Amino acid sequence: MNQFFTLSFGFVLLAAIVDIAANMALTRSDGFKHRLWGATSIVLVLTAFTLLVQAVKEIDLAVAYASWGAIGILGTAIGGSVLFKQRLTPLGWAGIFVVIAAVVVMKTA
């Protein structure tokens, strides 16, 4: 089986998606002024780490955490752009893709 498409990597992907949702909720909380959004972000972060714990049972922590982080960075950048009209510079996007390339190399090495 391709090492990218394992159940453990599915946990990494799901953890990253939940983390992205947490980051969106955190932005909506406006520095915890809106407590429900702030509390939602905390619950989602805890859920994301719970899912990541399942992944590291079979994937090395460094690979799982780097993958989770790269997916989370990209998803948060896209979410921030779509939902909050936040813009990254081309250099910022290049940096995100460098991180993703590094994770792919790390995962396949």
Short mmCIF file of the N, C-alpha and C atoms (twelve columns), coordinates in Angstrom:
data_MODEL
# 
_entry.id   MODEL 
# 
loop_
_atom_site.group_PDB 
_atom_site.id 
_atom_site.type_symbol 
_atom_site.label_atom_id 
_atom_site.label_alt_id 
_atom_site.label_comp_id 
_atom_site.label_asym_id 
_atom_site.label_seq_id 
_atom_site.Cartn_x 
_atom_site.Cartn_y 
_atom_site.Cartn_z 
_atom_site.pdbx_PDB_model_num 
ATOM 1   N N  . MET A 1   0.851   -1.189 0.000  1 
ATOM 2   C CA . MET A 1   0.000   0.000  0.000  1 
ATOM 3   C C  . MET A 1   0.880   1.230  0.000  1 
ATOM 4   N N  . ASN A 2   0.482   2.205  -0.769 1 
ATOM 5   C CA . ASN A 2   1.212   3.459  -0.814 1 
ATOM 6   C C  . ASN A 2   1.247   4.068  0.590  1 
ATOM 7   N N  . GLN A 3   2.433   4.499  0.999  1 
ATOM 8   C CA . GLN A 3   2.568   4.995  2.365  1 
ATOM 9   C C  . GLN A 3   1.851   6.316  2.618  1 
ATOM 10  N N  . PHE A 4   1.394   6.989  1.545  1 
ATOM 11  C CA . PHE A 4   0.635   8.216  1.743  1 
ATOM 12  C C  . PHE A 4   -0.824  7.919  2.098  1 
ATOM 13  N N  . PHE A 5   -1.314  6.755  1.718  1 
ATOM 14  C CA . PHE A 5   -2.734  6.466  1.878  1 
ATOM 15  C C  . PHE A 5   -2.979  5.364  2.897  1 
ATOM 16  N N  . THR A 6   -2.481  5.563  4.086  1 
ATOM 17  C CA . THR A 6   -2.722  4.619  5.168  1 
ATOM 18  C C  . THR A 6   -3.774  5.203  6.102  1 
ATOM 19  N N  . LEU A 7   -4.313  4.351  6.972  1 
ATOM 20  C CA . LEU A 7   -5.283  4.831  7.958  1 
ATOM 21  C C  . LEU A 7   -4.643  5.875  8.865  1 
ATOM 22  N N  . SER A 8   -3.395  5.641  9.228  1 
ATOM 23  C CA . SER A 8   -2.700  6.595  10.100 1 
ATOM 24  C C  . SER A 8   -2.547  7.953  9.432  1 
ATOM 25  N N  . PHE A 9   -2.241  7.929  8.120  1 
ATOM 26  C CA . PHE A 9   -2.131  9.222  7.429  1 
ATOM 27  C C  . PHE A 9   -3.508  9.860  7.303  1 
ATOM 28  N N  . GLY A 10  -4.550  9.041  7.257  1 
ATOM 29  C CA . GLY A 10  -5.913  9.586  7.284  1 
ATOM 30  C C  . GLY A 10  -6.174  10.333 8.578  1 
ATOM 31  N N  . PHE A 11  -5.655  9.798  9.692  1 
ATOM 32  C CA . PHE A 11  -5.788  10.520 10.972 1 
ATOM 33  C C  . PHE A 11  -5.038  11.851 10.922 1 
ATOM 34  N N  . VAL A 12  -3.872  11.866 10.288 1 
ATOM 35  C CA . VAL A 12  -3.120  13.126 10.147 1 
ATOM 36  C C  . VAL A 12  -3.944  14.124 9.340  1 
ATOM 37  N N  . LEU A 13  -4.506  13.661 8.244  1 
ATOM 38  C CA . LEU A 13  -5.304  14.546 7.384  1 
ATOM 39  C C  . LEU A 13  -6.526  15.073 8.131  1 
ATOM 40  N N  . LEU A 14  -7.217  14.194 8.834  1 
ATOM 41  C CA . LEU A 14  -8.396  14.616 9.591  1 
ATOM 42  C C  . LEU A 14  -8.009  15.595 10.711 1 
ATOM 43  N N  . ALA A 15  -6.897  15.306 11.385 1 
ATOM 44  C CA . ALA A 15  -6.420  16.214 12.439 1 
ATOM 45  C C  . ALA A 15  -6.111  17.589 11.864 1 
ATOM 46  N N  . ALA A 16  -5.528  17.614 10.671 1 
ATOM 47  C CA . ALA A 16  -5.199  18.900 10.039 1 
ATOM 48  C C  . ALA A 16  -6.462  19.667 9.667  1 
ATOM 49  N N  . ILE A 17  -7.461  18.968 9.168  1 
ATOM 50  C CA . ILE A 17  -8.719  19.633 8.804  1 
ATOM 51  C C  . ILE A 17  -9.383  20.223 10.056 1 
ATOM 52  N N  . VAL A 18  -9.377  19.475 11.133 1 
ATOM 53  C CA . VAL A 18  -9.961  19.979 12.380 1 
ATOM 54  C C  . VAL A 18  -9.145  21.169 12.898 1 
ATOM 55  N N  . ASP A 19  -7.825  21.101 12.736 1 
ATOM 56  C CA . ASP A 19  -6.977  22.222 13.155 1 
ATOM 57  C C  . ASP A 19  -7.268  23.470 12.331 1 
ATOM 58  N N  . ILE A 20  -7.491  23.290 11.054 1 
ATOM 59  C CA . ILE A 20  -7.842  24.433 10.194 1 
ATOM 60  C C  . ILE A 20  -9.154  25.060 10.683 1 
ATOM 61  N N  . ALA A 21  -10.133 24.208 10.994 1 
ATOM 62  C CA . ALA A 21  -11.410 24.712 11.523 1 
ATOM 63  C C  . ALA A 21  -11.186 25.466 12.835 1 
ATOM 64  N N  . ALA A 22  -10.272 24.952 13.666 1 
ATOM 65  C CA . ALA A 22  -9.952  25.631 14.927 1 
ATOM 66  C C  . ALA A 22  -9.373  27.014 14.664 1 
ATOM 67  N N  . ASN A 23  -8.505  27.100 13.662 1 
ATOM 68  C CA . ASN A 23  -7.905  28.400 13.335 1 
ATOM 69  C C  . ASN A 23  -8.948  29.385 12.815 1 
ATOM 70  N N  . MET A 24  -9.916  28.877 12.054 1 
ATOM 71  C CA . MET A 24  -10.987 29.753 11.565 1 
ATOM 72  C C  . MET A 24  -11.852 30.235 12.746 1 
ATOM 73  N N  . ALA A 25  -12.156 29.322 13.667 1 
ATOM 74  C CA . ALA A 25  -12.945 29.700 14.848 1 
ATOM 75  C C  . ALA A 25  -12.182 30.703 15.710 1 
ATOM 76  N N  . LEU A 26  -10.871 30.500 15.802 1 
ATOM 77  C CA . LEU A 26  -10.046 31.425 16.587 1 
ATOM 78  C C  . LEU A 26  -10.078 32.829 15.990 1 
ATOM 79  N N  . THR A 27  -10.033 32.899 14.677 1 
ATOM 80  C CA . THR A 27  -10.118 34.214 14.018 1 
ATOM 81  C C  . THR A 27  -11.482 34.849 14.276 1 
ATOM 82  N N  . ARG A 28  -12.540 34.037 14.197 1 
ATOM 83  C CA . ARG A 28  -13.892 34.537 14.458 1 
ATOM 84  C C  . ARG A 28  -14.051 35.028 15.907 1 
ATOM 85  N N  . SER A 29  -13.261 34.450 16.816 1 
ATOM 86  C CA . SER A 29  -13.397 34.832 18.224 1 
ATOM 87  C C  . SER A 29  -12.896 36.257 18.479 1 
ATOM 88  N N  . ASP A 30  -12.103 36.790 17.533 1 
ATOM 89  C CA . ASP A 30  -11.569 38.151 17.650 1 
ATOM 90  C C  . ASP A 30  -10.867 38.346 19.002 1 
ATOM 91  N N  . GLY A 31  -9.877  37.513 19.213 1 
ATOM 92  C CA . GLY A 31  -9.111  37.614 20.458 1 
ATOM 93  C C  . GLY A 31  -9.908  37.197 21.683 1 
ATOM 94  N N  . PHE A 32  -10.799 36.215 21.503 1 
ATOM 95  C CA . PHE A 32  -11.669 35.674 22.559 1 
ATOM 96  C C  . PHE A 32  -12.705 36.682 23.054 1 
ATOM 97  N N  . LYS A 33  -12.966 37.725 22.250 1 
ATOM 98  C CA . LYS A 33  -14.070 38.630 22.588 1 
ATOM 99  C C  . LYS A 33  -15.403 37.908 22.434 1 
ATOM 100 N N  . HIS A 34  -15.460 37.017 21.447 1 
ATOM 101 C CA . HIS A 34  -16.650 36.193 21.240 1 
ATOM 102 C C  . HIS A 34  -16.339 34.817 21.841 1 
ATOM 103 N N  . ARG A 35  -16.792 34.609 23.043 1 
ATOM 104 C CA . ARG A 35  -16.376 33.433 23.818 1 
ATOM 105 C C  . ARG A 35  -16.775 32.108 23.195 1 
ATOM 106 N N  . LEU A 36  -17.934 32.062 22.544 1 
ATOM 107 C CA . LEU A 36  -18.361 30.794 21.947 1 
ATOM 108 C C  . LEU A 36  -17.395 30.367 20.844 1 
ATOM 109 N N  . TRP A 37  -16.961 31.316 20.000 1 
ATOM 110 C CA . TRP A 37  -15.984 30.987 18.967 1 
ATOM 111 C C  . TRP A 37  -14.647 30.603 19.603 1 
ATOM 112 N N  . GLY A 38  -14.271 31.291 20.673 1 
ATOM 113 C CA . GLY A 38  -13.026 30.953 21.371 1 
ATOM 114 C C  . GLY A 38  -13.070 29.568 21.969 1 
ATOM 115 N N  . ALA A 39  -14.189 29.248 22.622 1 
ATOM 116 C CA . ALA A 39  -14.334 27.914 23.210 1 
ATOM 117 C C  . ALA A 39  -14.360 26.846 22.122 1 
ATOM 118 N N  . THR A 40  -15.010 27.166 21.005 1 
ATOM 119 C CA . THR A 40  -15.036 26.222 19.877 1 
ATOM 120 C C  . THR A 40  -13.629 25.945 19.373 1 
ATOM 121 N N  . SER A 41  -12.817 26.986 19.286 1 
ATOM 122 C CA . SER A 41  -11.451 26.786 18.803 1 
ATOM 123 C C  . SER A 41  -10.648 25.903 19.758 1 
ATOM 124 N N  . ILE A 42  -10.832 26.073 21.041 1 
ATOM 125 C CA . ILE A 42  -10.108 25.245 22.013 1 
ATOM 126 C C  . ILE A 42  -10.534 23.786 21.899 1 
ATOM 127 N N  . VAL A 43  -11.823 23.546 21.801 1 
ATOM 128 C CA . VAL A 43  -12.329 22.166 21.665 1 
ATOM 129 C C  . VAL A 43  -11.790 21.527 20.380 1 
ATOM 130 N N  . LEU A 44  -11.771 22.306 19.295 1 
ATOM 131 C CA . LEU A 44  -11.279 21.763 18.028 1 
ATOM 132 C C  . LEU A 44  -9.779  21.463 18.085 1 
ATOM 133 N N  . VAL A 45  -9.010  22.308 18.746 1 
ATOM 134 C CA . VAL A 45  -7.567  22.035 18.878 1 
ATOM 135 C C  . VAL A 45  -7.344  20.750 19.681 1 
ATOM 136 N N  . LEU A 46  -8.094  20.581 20.753 1 
ATOM 137 C CA . LEU A 46  -7.964  19.347 21.545 1 
ATOM 138 C C  . LEU A 46  -8.350  18.132 20.710 1 
ATOM 139 N N  . THR A 47  -9.393  18.285 19.900 1 
ATOM 140 C CA . THR A 47  -9.807  17.188 19.022 1 
ATOM 141 C C  . THR A 47  -8.718  16.880 17.994 1 
ATOM 142 N N  . ALA A 48  -8.116  17.921 17.439 1 
ATOM 143 C CA . ALA A 48  -7.052  17.723 16.453 1 
ATOM 144 C C  . ALA A 48  -5.881  16.954 17.068 1 
ATOM 145 N N  . PHE A 49  -5.485  17.323 18.271 1 
ATOM 146 C CA . PHE A 49  -4.377  16.611 18.912 1 
ATOM 147 C C  . PHE A 49  -4.760  15.182 19.261 1 
ATOM 148 N N  . THR A 50  -6.011  14.957 19.608 1 
ATOM 149 C CA . THR A 50  -6.469  13.589 19.886 1 
ATOM 150 C C  . THR A 50  -6.351  12.728 18.623 1 
ATOM 151 N N  . LEU A 51  -6.715  13.300 17.484 1 
ATOM 152 C CA . LEU A 51  -6.574  12.572 16.222 1 
ATOM 153 C C  . LEU A 51  -5.106  12.355 15.868 1 
ATOM 154 N N  . LEU A 52  -4.275  13.358 16.141 1 
ATOM 155 C CA . LEU A 52  -2.848  13.225 15.861 1 
ATOM 156 C C  . LEU A 52  -2.219  12.127 16.715 1 
ATOM 157 N N  . VAL A 53  -2.699  11.967 17.927 1 
ATOM 158 C CA . VAL A 53  -2.205  10.890 18.797 1 
ATOM 159 C C  . VAL A 53  -2.453  9.531  18.142 1 
ATOM 160 N N  . GLN A 54  -3.612  9.375  17.498 1 
ATOM 161 C CA . GLN A 54  -3.903  8.112  16.816 1 
ATOM 162 C C  . GLN A 54  -2.919  7.876  15.669 1 
ATOM 163 N N  . ALA A 55  -2.556  8.938  14.988 1 
ATOM 164 C CA . ALA A 55  -1.636  8.811  13.851 1 
ATOM 165 C C  . ALA A 55  -0.240  8.394  14.292 1 
ATOM 166 N N  . VAL A 56  0.237   8.947  15.386 1 
ATOM 167 C CA . VAL A 56  1.623   8.666  15.792 1 
ATOM 168 C C  . VAL A 56  1.789   7.276  16.389 1 
ATOM 169 N N  . LYS A 57  0.699   6.538  16.468 1 
ATOM 170 C CA . LYS A 57  0.840   5.135  16.882 1 
ATOM 171 C C  . LYS A 57  1.551   4.333  15.800 1 
ATOM 172 N N  . GLU A 58  1.443   4.779  14.528 1 
ATOM 173 C CA . GLU A 58  2.063   4.038  13.431 1 
ATOM 174 C C  . GLU A 58  3.012   4.878  12.582 1 
ATOM 175 N N  . ILE A 59  2.931   6.187  12.685 1 
ATOM 176 C CA . ILE A 59  3.800   7.069  11.907 1 
ATOM 177 C C  . ILE A 59  4.769   7.740  12.866 1 
ATOM 178 N N  . ASP A 60  6.009   7.909  12.414 1 
ATOM 179 C CA . ASP A 60  6.982   8.634  13.237 1 
ATOM 180 C C  . ASP A 60  6.436   10.022 13.564 1 
ATOM 181 N N  . LEU A 61  6.663   10.457 14.790 1 
ATOM 182 C CA . LEU A 61  6.147   11.750 15.249 1 
ATOM 183 C C  . LEU A 61  6.592   12.886 14.337 1 
ATOM 184 N N  . ALA A 62  7.860   12.877 13.927 1 
ATOM 185 C CA . ALA A 62  8.372   13.963 13.092 1 
ATOM 186 C C  . ALA A 62  7.612   14.046 11.771 1 
ATOM 187 N N  . VAL A 63  7.347   12.908 11.162 1 
ATOM 188 C CA . VAL A 63  6.637   12.895 9.876  1 
ATOM 189 C C  . VAL A 63  5.178   13.292 10.081 1 
ATOM 190 N N  . ALA A 64  4.538   12.749 11.102 1 
ATOM 191 C CA . ALA A 64  3.127   13.066 11.357 1 
ATOM 192 C C  . ALA A 64  2.952   14.547 11.675 1 
ATOM 193 N N  . TYR A 65  3.804   15.063 12.545 1 
ATOM 194 C CA . TYR A 65  3.666   16.457 12.959 1 
ATOM 195 C C  . TYR A 65  3.974   17.414 11.804 1 
ATOM 196 N N  . ALA A 66  5.013   17.088 11.023 1 
ATOM 197 C CA . ALA A 66  5.349   17.934 9.883  1 
ATOM 198 C C  . ALA A 66  4.230   17.916 8.844  1 
ATOM 199 N N  . SER A 67  3.659   16.748 8.592  1 
ATOM 200 C CA . SER A 67  2.558   16.639 7.632  1 
ATOM 201 C C  . SER A 67  1.355   17.421 8.120  1 
ATOM 202 N N  . TRP A 68  1.023   17.236 9.389  1 
ATOM 203 C CA . TRP A 68  -0.105  17.956 9.996  1 
ATOM 204 C C  . TRP A 68  0.106   19.466 9.893  1 
ATOM 205 N N  . GLY A 69  1.324   19.890 10.191 1 
ATOM 206 C CA . GLY A 69  1.617   21.314 10.145 1 
ATOM 207 C C  . GLY A 69  1.530   21.883 8.740  1 
ATOM 208 N N  . ALA A 70  2.080   21.161 7.765  1 
ATOM 209 C CA . ALA A 70  2.066   21.653 6.387  1 
ATOM 210 C C  . ALA A 70  0.638   21.747 5.855  1 
ATOM 211 N N  . ILE A 71  -0.149  20.704 6.110  1 
ATOM 212 C CA . ILE A 71  -1.547  20.725 5.653  1 
ATOM 213 C C  . ILE A 71  -2.292  21.851 6.367  1 
ATOM 214 N N  . GLY A 72  -2.035  22.012 7.652  1 
ATOM 215 C CA . GLY A 72  -2.692  23.063 8.423  1 
ATOM 216 C C  . GLY A 72  -2.329  24.461 7.956  1 
ATOM 217 N N  . ILE A 73  -1.047  24.659 7.618  1 
ATOM 218 C CA . ILE A 73  -0.605  25.969 7.136  1 
ATOM 219 C C  . ILE A 73  -1.285  26.306 5.821  1 
ATOM 220 N N  . LEU A 74  -1.282  25.340 4.897  1 
ATOM 221 C CA . LEU A 74  -1.909  25.582 3.596  1 
ATOM 222 C C  . LEU A 74  -3.417  25.814 3.754  1 
ATOM 223 N N  . GLY A 75  -4.065  24.964 4.531  1 
ATOM 224 C CA . GLY A 75  -5.512  25.102 4.718  1 
ATOM 225 C C  . GLY A 75  -5.889  26.390 5.414  1 
ATOM 226 N N  . THR A 76  -5.093  26.788 6.381  1 
ATOM 227 C CA . THR A 76  -5.375  28.037 7.089  1 
ATOM 228 C C  . THR A 76  -5.166  29.237 6.175  1 
ATOM 229 N N  . ALA A 77  -4.147  29.184 5.330  1 
ATOM 230 C CA . ALA A 77  -3.929  30.277 4.379  1 
ATOM 231 C C  . ALA A 77  -5.098  30.387 3.395  1 
ATOM 232 N N  . ILE A 78  -5.553  29.243 2.906  1 
ATOM 233 C CA . ILE A 78  -6.694  29.249 1.978  1 
ATOM 234 C C  . ILE A 78  -7.965  29.694 2.707  1 
ATOM 235 N N  . GLY A 79  -8.190  29.173 3.896  1 
ATOM 236 C CA . GLY A 79  -9.370  29.569 4.674  1 
ATOM 237 C C  . GLY A 79  -9.365  31.047 5.008  1 
ATOM 238 N N  . GLY A 80  -8.202  31.567 5.376  1 
ATOM 239 C CA . GLY A 80  -8.093  32.989 5.686  1 
ATOM 240 C C  . GLY A 80  -8.373  33.847 4.465  1 
ATOM 241 N N  . SER A 81  -7.944  33.360 3.316  1 
ATOM 242 C CA . SER A 81  -8.184  34.096 2.076  1 
ATOM 243 C C  . SER A 81  -9.659  34.072 1.695  1 
ATOM 244 N N  . VAL A 82  -10.275 32.905 1.775  1 
ATOM 245 C CA . VAL A 82  -11.671 32.754 1.343  1 
ATOM 246 C C  . VAL A 82  -12.642 33.389 2.346  1 
ATOM 247 N N  . LEU A 83  -12.449 33.101 3.630  1 
ATOM 248 C CA . LEU A 83  -13.420 33.536 4.646  1 
ATOM 249 C C  . LEU A 83  -13.176 34.953 5.163  1 
ATOM 250 N N  . PHE A 84  -11.912 35.348 5.244  1 
ATOM 251 C CA . PHE A 84  -11.605 36.626 5.892  1 
ATOM 252 C C  . PHE A 84  -10.906 37.620 4.963  1 
ATOM 253 N N  . LYS A 85  -10.801 37.246 3.687  1 
ATOM 254 C CA . LYS A 85  -10.180 38.133 2.678  1 
ATOM 255 C C  . LYS A 85  -8.760  38.538 3.063  1 
ATOM 256 N N  . GLN A 86  -8.056  37.651 3.765  1 
ATOM 257 C CA . GLN A 86  -6.668  37.903 4.111  1 
ATOM 258 C C  . GLN A 86  -5.803  37.458 2.937  1 
ATOM 259 N N  . ARG A 87  -4.818  38.221 2.605  1 
ATOM 260 C CA . ARG A 87  -3.990  37.933 1.439  1 
ATOM 261 C C  . ARG A 87  -2.543  37.684 1.837  1 
ATOM 262 N N  . LEU A 88  -1.970  36.638 1.230  1 
ATOM 263 C CA . LEU A 88  -0.545  36.383 1.372  1 
ATOM 264 C C  . LEU A 88  0.169   36.954 0.153  1 
ATOM 265 N N  . THR A 89  1.402   37.347 0.352  1 
ATOM 266 C CA . THR A 89  2.208   37.793 -0.785 1 
ATOM 267 C C  . THR A 89  2.645   36.550 -1.567 1 
ATOM 268 N N  . PRO A 90  3.081   36.738 -2.801 1 
ATOM 269 C CA . PRO A 90  3.611   35.585 -3.550 1 
ATOM 270 C C  . PRO A 90  4.761   34.891 -2.798 1 
ATOM 271 N N  . LEU A 91  5.578   35.672 -2.107 1 
ATOM 272 C CA . LEU A 91  6.655   35.061 -1.322 1 
ATOM 273 C C  . LEU A 91  6.086   34.199 -0.196 1 
ATOM 274 N N  . GLY A 92  4.995   34.640 0.408  1 
ATOM 275 C CA . GLY A 92  4.345   33.838 1.444  1 
ATOM 276 C C  . GLY A 92  3.842   32.510 0.898  1 
ATOM 277 N N  . TRP A 93  3.201   32.540 -0.267 1 
ATOM 278 C CA . TRP A 93  2.741   31.289 -0.911 1 
ATOM 279 C C  . TRP A 93  3.922   30.405 -1.277 1 
ATOM 280 N N  . ALA A 94  5.004   31.011 -1.746 1 
ATOM 281 C CA . ALA A 94  6.196   30.222 -2.080 1 
ATOM 282 C C  . ALA A 94  6.730   29.517 -0.836 1 
ATOM 283 N N  . GLY A 95  6.714   30.220 0.283  1 
ATOM 284 C CA . GLY A 95  7.172   29.619 1.534  1 
ATOM 285 C C  . GLY A 95  6.315   28.436 1.937  1 
ATOM 286 N N  . ILE A 96  5.015   28.543 1.765  1 
ATOM 287 C CA . ILE A 96  4.119   27.423 2.093  1 
ATOM 288 C C  . ILE A 96  4.443   26.220 1.213  1 
ATOM 289 N N  . PHE A 97  4.677   26.452 -0.067 1 
ATOM 290 C CA . PHE A 97  4.958   25.324 -0.954 1 
ATOM 291 C C  . PHE A 97  6.340   24.723 -0.684 1 
ATOM 292 N N  . VAL A 98  7.271   25.515 -0.199 1 
ATOM 293 C CA . VAL A 98  8.573   24.967 0.208  1 
ATOM 294 C C  . VAL A 98  8.374   24.025 1.401  1 
ATOM 295 N N  . VAL A 99  7.538   24.433 2.353  1 
ATOM 296 C CA . VAL A 99  7.261   23.576 3.518  1 
ATOM 297 C C  . VAL A 99  6.611   22.273 3.065  1 
ATOM 298 N N  . ILE A 100 5.639   22.373 2.152  1 
ATOM 299 C CA . ILE A 100 4.963   21.167 1.661  1 
ATOM 300 C C  . ILE A 100 5.953   20.259 0.932  1 
ATOM 301 N N  . ALA A 101 6.810   20.839 0.107  1 
ATOM 302 C CA . ALA A 101 7.810   20.032 -0.598 1 
ATOM 303 C C  . ALA A 101 8.736   19.341 0.394  1 
ATOM 304 N N  . ALA A 102 9.117   20.032 1.431  1 
ATOM 305 C CA . ALA A 102 9.988   19.428 2.450  1 
ATOM 306 C C  . ALA A 102 9.301   18.255 3.131  1 
ATOM 307 N N  . VAL A 103 8.012   18.382 3.400  1 
ATOM 308 C CA . VAL A 103 7.276   17.289 4.047  1 
ATOM 309 C C  . VAL A 103 7.174   16.094 3.103  1 
ATOM 310 N N  . VAL A 104 6.924   16.352 1.829  1 
ATOM 311 C CA . VAL A 104 6.835   15.245 0.861  1 
ATOM 312 C C  . VAL A 104 8.175   14.518 0.783  1 
ATOM 313 N N  . VAL A 105 9.263   15.258 0.740  1 
ATOM 314 C CA . VAL A 105 10.591  14.632 0.713  1 
ATOM 315 C C  . VAL A 105 10.811  13.830 1.986  1 
ATOM 316 N N  . MET A 106 10.451  14.410 3.109  1 
ATOM 317 C CA . MET A 106 10.627  13.735 4.405  1 
ATOM 318 C C  . MET A 106 9.798   12.450 4.457  1 
ATOM 319 N N  . LYS A 107 8.582   12.506 3.938  1 
ATOM 320 C CA . LYS A 107 7.691   11.345 3.983  1 
ATOM 321 C C  . LYS A 107 8.158   10.236 3.050  1 
ATOM 322 N N  . THR A 108 8.745   10.586 1.922  1 
ATOM 323 C CA . THR A 108 9.152   9.577  0.947  1 
ATOM 324 C C  . THR A 108 10.593  9.115  1.118  1 
ATOM 325 N N  . ALA A 109 11.360  9.796  1.930  1 
ATOM 326 C CA . ALA A 109 12.774  9.426  2.104  1 
ATOM 327 C C  . ALA A 109 12.932  8.115  2.845  1 
# 
